[in-house]
Amino acid sequence: MKIDDLIDELILNNFTNKAILKYIRKIPREIFVKKKFVNFSYDNRPLPIDCNQTISQPLVVADMIDCLNIKKTDLVLEVGTGTGYQAALLSYLCKHVFTIEIFQKLIDQAKRNHAKLKLRNISYLLGNGINGWNKKIQFDSIIISAAVKHFPIKLIKYLKIEGKIIFPKIYSSTTQKLVLLKKLNITDYSTKELFDVKFVPLL
């Protein structure tokens, strides 16, 4: 498949966010996948990367970002950098991306990939994403790119009032669903189940 085929498939799946489609078209997904999978770069499916992780299905990435209603002035926290594809897409849509990855090898790959694209509004942290960023920053949105059994409650303190977190929640060995959380005030938040997904577990 080529990039035009992928865009057509996303539209056929009722994805209509023109800004996200524009930047999906702009970003060369092939630089974020292993060389032996380059021919599948624009298939609408996840692909293996190093450290037994995956680069997520383009439609799922697009839908997750779309649910956050990101603005150009926003600060976004990403948990699970991988090779950096989603962070690259986020970087075109917001003011700054802060991304956390537990594997040194992957964060190094992401940095090289972002340098190729001359992206300069991304900050990186090697560590456990459920602990949040290493400085007191309030984020407009948080996106978790791996599945959790229980929501990492520590992350809520990094979220602005009215901010949103989207994450895949594990319900059973065979069932995961995307969940969208909105922070209503200092102590309260709402959650909404979206659709079935399949992610690698958060380490």
C-alpha atoms as a printed R data frame, in Angstrom:
    type eleno elety resid chain resno       x       y      z
1   ATOM     1    CA   MET     A     1   0.000   0.000  0.000
2   ATOM     2    CA   LYS     A     2   0.979   3.628 -0.520
3   ATOM     3    CA   ILE     A     3   0.164   6.634  1.625
4   ATOM     4    CA   ASP     A     4  -2.820   7.533 -0.592
5   ATOM     5    CA   ASP     A     5  -4.242   4.058 -0.011
6   ATOM     6    CA   LEU     A     6  -3.886   4.464  3.748
7   ATOM     7    CA   ILE     A     7  -5.603   7.874  3.703
8   ATOM     8    CA   ASP     A     8  -8.432   6.403  1.625
9   ATOM     9    CA   GLU     A     9  -8.833   3.542  4.095
10  ATOM    10    CA   LEU     A    10  -8.979   5.906  7.070
11  ATOM    11    CA   ILE     A    11 -11.667   7.955  5.326
12  ATOM    12    CA   LEU     A    12 -13.595   4.768  4.493
13  ATOM    13    CA   ASN     A    13 -13.491   4.018  8.216
14  ATOM    14    CA   ASN     A    14 -15.247   7.361  8.823
15  ATOM    15    CA   PHE     A    15 -12.165   9.225 10.009
16  ATOM    16    CA   THR     A    16 -12.706  12.853  9.027
17  ATOM    17    CA   ASN     A    17 -10.235  15.023 11.003
18  ATOM    18    CA   LYS     A    18  -8.547  16.913  8.161
19  ATOM    19    CA   ALA     A    19  -5.631  18.205 10.227
20  ATOM    20    CA   ILE     A    20  -4.668  14.719 11.417
21  ATOM    21    CA   LEU     A    21  -5.067  13.292  7.897
22  ATOM    22    CA   LYS     A    22  -2.834  16.076  6.567
23  ATOM    23    CA   TYR     A    23   0.014  15.177  8.910
24  ATOM    24    CA   ILE     A    24  -0.417  11.411  8.487
25  ATOM    25    CA   ARG     A    25   0.128  12.097  4.795
26  ATOM    26    CA   LYS     A    26   3.193  14.231  5.602
27  ATOM    27    CA   ILE     A    27   4.994  11.810  7.949
28  ATOM    28    CA   PRO     A    28   6.982   8.962  6.298
29  ATOM    29    CA   ARG     A    29   5.856   5.995  8.431
30  ATOM    30    CA   GLU     A    30   8.527   3.813  6.820
31  ATOM    31    CA   ILE     A    31  11.298   5.437  8.869
32  ATOM    32    CA   PHE     A    32   9.594   4.303 12.081
33  ATOM    33    CA   VAL     A    33   9.398   0.568 11.218
34  ATOM    34    CA   LYS     A    34  11.998  -2.179 10.882
35  ATOM    35    CA   LYS     A    35  13.586  -2.418  7.440
36  ATOM    36    CA   LYS     A    36  12.056  -5.833  6.758
37  ATOM    37    CA   PHE     A    37   8.560  -4.350  7.257
38  ATOM    38    CA   VAL     A    38   9.051  -1.229  5.116
39  ATOM    39    CA   ASN     A    39   6.785  -2.601  2.377
40  ATOM    40    CA   PHE     A    40   3.950  -2.748  4.932
41  ATOM    41    CA   SER     A    41   4.475   0.805  6.243
42  ATOM    42    CA   TYR     A    42   1.159   2.103  4.890
43  ATOM    43    CA   ASP     A    43  -0.951  -0.919  5.748
44  ATOM    44    CA   ASN     A    44  -3.542  -0.045  8.365
45  ATOM    45    CA   ARG     A    45  -2.121  -2.416 10.961
46  ATOM    46    CA   PRO     A    46   0.370  -2.500 13.822
47  ATOM    47    CA   LEU     A    47   3.927  -3.603 13.036
48  ATOM    48    CA   PRO     A    48   6.684  -5.053 15.259
49  ATOM    49    CA   ILE     A    49   9.534  -2.826 16.437
50  ATOM    50    CA   ASP     A    50  12.464  -3.588 18.741
51  ATOM    51    CA   CYS     A    51  12.137  -4.612 22.407
52  ATOM    52    CA   ASN     A    52   9.022  -6.737 21.681
53  ATOM    53    CA   GLN     A    53   6.945  -3.591 21.160
54  ATOM    54    CA   THR     A    54   4.802  -2.435 18.218
55  ATOM    55    CA   ILE     A    55   4.074   0.684 16.206
56  ATOM    56    CA   SER     A    56   0.308   1.054 16.512
57  ATOM    57    CA   GLN     A    57  -2.283   0.767 13.755
58  ATOM    58    CA   PRO     A    58  -2.627   4.164 12.004
59  ATOM    59    CA   LEU     A    59  -6.411   4.303 12.439
60  ATOM    60    CA   VAL     A    60  -6.099   3.704 16.191
61  ATOM    61    CA   VAL     A    61  -3.384   6.375 16.521
62  ATOM    62    CA   ALA     A    62  -5.545   8.815 14.571
63  ATOM    63    CA   ASP     A    63  -8.677   8.039 16.609
64  ATOM    64    CA   MET     A    64  -6.858   8.365 19.955
65  ATOM    65    CA   ILE     A    65  -5.416  11.755 19.021
66  ATOM    66    CA   ASP     A    66  -8.739  12.913 17.567
67  ATOM    67    CA   CYS     A    67 -10.511  12.160 20.871
68  ATOM    68    CA   LEU     A    68  -8.227  14.610 22.679
69  ATOM    69    CA   ASN     A    69  -9.211  17.664 20.562
70  ATOM    70    CA   ILE     A    70  -5.630  18.942 20.675
71  ATOM    71    CA   LYS     A    71  -4.979  22.653 20.060
72  ATOM    72    CA   LYS     A    72  -1.830  24.383 18.803
73  ATOM    73    CA   THR     A    73  -1.277  25.876 22.271
74  ATOM    74    CA   ASP     A    74  -1.434  22.534 24.116
75  ATOM    75    CA   LEU     A    75   1.215  20.642 26.048
76  ATOM    76    CA   VAL     A    76   0.854  16.875 25.552
77  ATOM    77    CA   LEU     A    77   2.380  14.006 27.526
78  ATOM    78    CA   GLU     A    78   2.891  10.701 25.720
79  ATOM    79    CA   VAL     A    79   3.579   7.522 27.703
80  ATOM    80    CA   GLY     A    80   5.316   5.010 25.422
81  ATOM    81    CA   THR     A    81   7.450   6.697 22.764
82  ATOM    82    CA   GLY     A    82   8.271   3.583 20.763
83  ATOM    83    CA   THR     A    83  10.100   4.635 17.613
84  ATOM    84    CA   GLY     A    84   8.400   8.039 17.730
85  ATOM    85    CA   TYR     A    85   5.649   7.921 15.087
86  ATOM    86    CA   GLN     A    86   2.821   9.093 17.330
87  ATOM    87    CA   ALA     A    87   5.002  11.786 18.933
88  ATOM    88    CA   ALA     A    88   5.840  13.075 15.452
89  ATOM    89    CA   LEU     A    89   2.146  13.352 14.599
90  ATOM    90    CA   LEU     A    90   1.406  15.053 17.914
91  ATOM    91    CA   SER     A    91   4.253  17.528 17.386
92  ATOM    92    CA   TYR     A    92   2.516  19.014 14.344
93  ATOM    93    CA   LEU     A    93  -0.737  19.432 16.257
94  ATOM    94    CA   CYS     A    94   0.347  20.937 19.604
95  ATOM    95    CA   LYS     A    95   2.845  23.365 21.129
96  ATOM    96    CA   HIS     A    96   5.125  20.752 22.738
97  ATOM    97    CA   VAL     A    97   5.233  16.957 23.204
98  ATOM    98    CA   PHE     A    98   6.777  15.381 26.299
99  ATOM    99    CA   THR     A    99   7.348  11.681 25.692
100 ATOM   100    CA   ILE     A   100   8.433   8.918 28.085
101 ATOM   101    CA   GLU     A   101   9.912   5.545 27.082
102 ATOM   102    CA   ILE     A   102  11.218   2.708 29.258
103 ATOM   103    CA   PHE     A   103  13.640   1.314 26.631
104 ATOM   104    CA   GLN     A   104  16.829   3.248 25.829
105 ATOM   105    CA   LYS     A   105  17.066   1.608 22.395
106 ATOM   106    CA   LEU     A   106  13.617   2.879 21.383
107 ATOM   107    CA   ILE     A   107  14.039   6.402 22.696
108 ATOM   108    CA   ASP     A   108  17.336   6.649 20.782
109 ATOM   109    CA   GLN     A   109  15.558   5.512 17.600
110 ATOM   110    CA   ALA     A   110  12.787   8.046 18.170
111 ATOM   111    CA   LYS     A   111  15.301  10.873 18.587
112 ATOM   112    CA   ARG     A   112  17.033   9.922 15.319
113 ATOM   113    CA   ASN     A   113  13.702   9.698 13.484
114 ATOM   114    CA   HIS     A   114  12.552  13.082 14.775
115 ATOM   115    CA   ALA     A   115  15.892  14.640 13.842
116 ATOM   116    CA   LYS     A   116  15.376  13.427 10.261
117 ATOM   117    CA   LEU     A   117  12.059  15.291 10.227
118 ATOM   118    CA   LYS     A   118  13.605  18.362 11.932
119 ATOM   119    CA   LEU     A   119  11.075  18.228 14.773
120 ATOM   120    CA   ARG     A   120  12.180  20.465 17.630
121 ATOM   121    CA   ASN     A   121   9.172  20.648 19.938
122 ATOM   122    CA   ILE     A   122   9.637  17.203 21.543
123 ATOM   123    CA   SER     A   123  11.248  16.462 24.926
124 ATOM   124    CA   TYR     A   124  12.263  12.933 25.957
125 ATOM   125    CA   LEU     A   125  12.469  11.087 29.260
126 ATOM   126    CA   LEU     A   126  13.823   7.585 29.819
127 ATOM   127    CA   GLY     A   127  11.823   5.958 32.599
128 ATOM   128    CA   ASN     A   128   8.553   4.495 33.832
129 ATOM   129    CA   GLY     A   129   5.677   6.424 32.291
130 ATOM   130    CA   ILE     A   130   3.207   5.752 35.105
131 ATOM   131    CA   ASN     A   131   5.296   8.034 37.339
132 ATOM   132    CA   GLY     A   132   4.722  10.986 35.030
133 ATOM   133    CA   TRP     A   133   7.185  13.670 33.979
134 ATOM   134    CA   ASN     A   134  10.222  14.565 36.104
135 ATOM   135    CA   LYS     A   135   9.156  18.196 36.512
136 ATOM   136    CA   LYS     A   136   5.927  19.814 37.659
137 ATOM   137    CA   ILE     A   137   4.248  20.440 34.322
138 ATOM   138    CA   GLN     A   138   0.478  20.587 33.808
139 ATOM   139    CA   PHE     A   139  -0.594  18.929 30.566
140 ATOM   140    CA   ASP     A   140  -3.663  19.576 28.440
141 ATOM   141    CA   SER     A   141  -3.696  15.951 27.276
142 ATOM   142    CA   ILE     A   142  -2.023  12.648 28.140
143 ATOM   143    CA   ILE     A   143  -1.922   9.705 25.752
144 ATOM   144    CA   ILE     A   144  -0.891   6.243 26.967
145 ATOM   145    CA   SER     A   145   0.302   3.945 24.183
146 ATOM   146    CA   ALA     A   146   0.229   0.646 26.077
147 ATOM   147    CA   ALA     A   147  -2.486  -1.275 27.888
148 ATOM   148    CA   VAL     A   148  -3.051  -1.047 31.651
149 ATOM   149    CA   LYS     A   149  -5.207  -3.091 34.035
150 ATOM   150    CA   HIS     A   150  -5.643  -0.162 36.388
151 ATOM   151    CA   PHE     A   151  -5.414   3.474 35.482
152 ATOM   152    CA   PRO     A   152  -2.064   4.984 36.631
153 ATOM   153    CA   ILE     A   153  -3.581   7.390 39.142
154 ATOM   154    CA   LYS     A   154  -0.303   9.314 39.581
155 ATOM   155    CA   LEU     A   155  -0.772  10.814 36.117
156 ATOM   156    CA   ILE     A   156  -3.928  12.728 37.039
157 ATOM   157    CA   LYS     A   157  -1.948  15.251 39.086
158 ATOM   158    CA   TYR     A   158  -0.087  16.207 35.884
159 ATOM   159    CA   LEU     A   159  -3.353  16.987 34.089
160 ATOM   160    CA   LYS     A   160  -4.959  20.436 33.884
161 ATOM   161    CA   ILE     A   161  -8.589  20.869 34.922
162 ATOM   162    CA   GLU     A   162 -10.699  19.956 31.864
163 ATOM   163    CA   GLY     A   163  -7.710  18.015 30.516
164 ATOM   164    CA   LYS     A   164  -8.086  14.535 29.018
165 ATOM   165    CA   ILE     A   165  -6.244  11.234 29.210
166 ATOM   166    CA   ILE     A   166  -6.777   8.442 26.700
167 ATOM   167    CA   PHE     A   167  -5.535   4.921 27.376
168 ATOM   168    CA   PRO     A   168  -6.188   1.249 26.530
169 ATOM   169    CA   LYS     A   169  -7.617  -0.610 29.537
170 ATOM   170    CA   ILE     A   170  -7.294  -4.368 29.976
171 ATOM   171    CA   TYR     A   171 -10.596  -5.994 30.979
172 ATOM   172    CA   SER     A   172  -9.585  -9.612 30.431
173 ATOM   173    CA   SER     A   173  -6.953 -11.665 28.617
174 ATOM   174    CA   THR     A   174  -8.890 -11.138 25.389
175 ATOM   175    CA   THR     A   175 -10.559  -7.759 25.888
176 ATOM   176    CA   GLN     A   176  -9.127  -4.239 25.851
177 ATOM   177    CA   LYS     A   177 -11.030  -1.004 25.351
178 ATOM   178    CA   LEU     A   178  -9.942   2.575 24.862
179 ATOM   179    CA   VAL     A   179 -11.004   4.763 27.767
180 ATOM   180    CA   LEU     A   180 -11.209   8.560 27.688
181 ATOM   181    CA   LEU     A   181 -10.836  10.256 31.067
182 ATOM   182    CA   LYS     A   182 -11.641  13.930 31.684
183 ATOM   183    CA   LYS     A   183 -10.468  15.786 34.800
184 ATOM   184    CA   LEU     A   184 -13.448  17.737 36.127
185 ATOM   185    CA   ASN     A   185 -11.763  19.339 39.155
186 ATOM   186    CA   ILE     A   186  -8.987  18.610 41.652
187 ATOM   187    CA   THR     A   187 -10.666  15.455 42.969
188 ATOM   188    CA   ASP     A   188 -13.199  14.335 40.342
189 ATOM   189    CA   TYR     A   189 -12.993  12.927 36.842
190 ATOM   190    CA   SER     A   190 -15.307  11.248 34.352
191 ATOM   191    CA   THR     A   191 -14.554   8.252 32.134
192 ATOM   192    CA   LYS     A   192 -16.025   7.052 28.864
193 ATOM   193    CA   GLU     A   193 -15.433   3.691 27.177
194 ATOM   194    CA   LEU     A   194 -14.811   3.975 23.444
195 ATOM   195    CA   PHE     A   195 -13.973   0.936 21.295
196 ATOM   196    CA   ASP     A   196 -12.090  -2.367 21.386
197 ATOM   197    CA   VAL     A   197  -8.330  -2.269 20.808
198 ATOM   198    CA   LYS     A   198  -5.295  -4.526 21.199
199 ATOM   199    CA   PHE     A   199  -2.087  -3.031 22.646
200 ATOM   200    CA   VAL     A   200   1.046  -4.476 24.194
201 ATOM   201    CA   PRO     A   201   0.931  -4.144 28.011
202 ATOM   202    CA   LEU     A   202   2.498  -1.170 29.760
203 ATOM   203    CA   LEU     A   203   5.782  -2.243 31.368
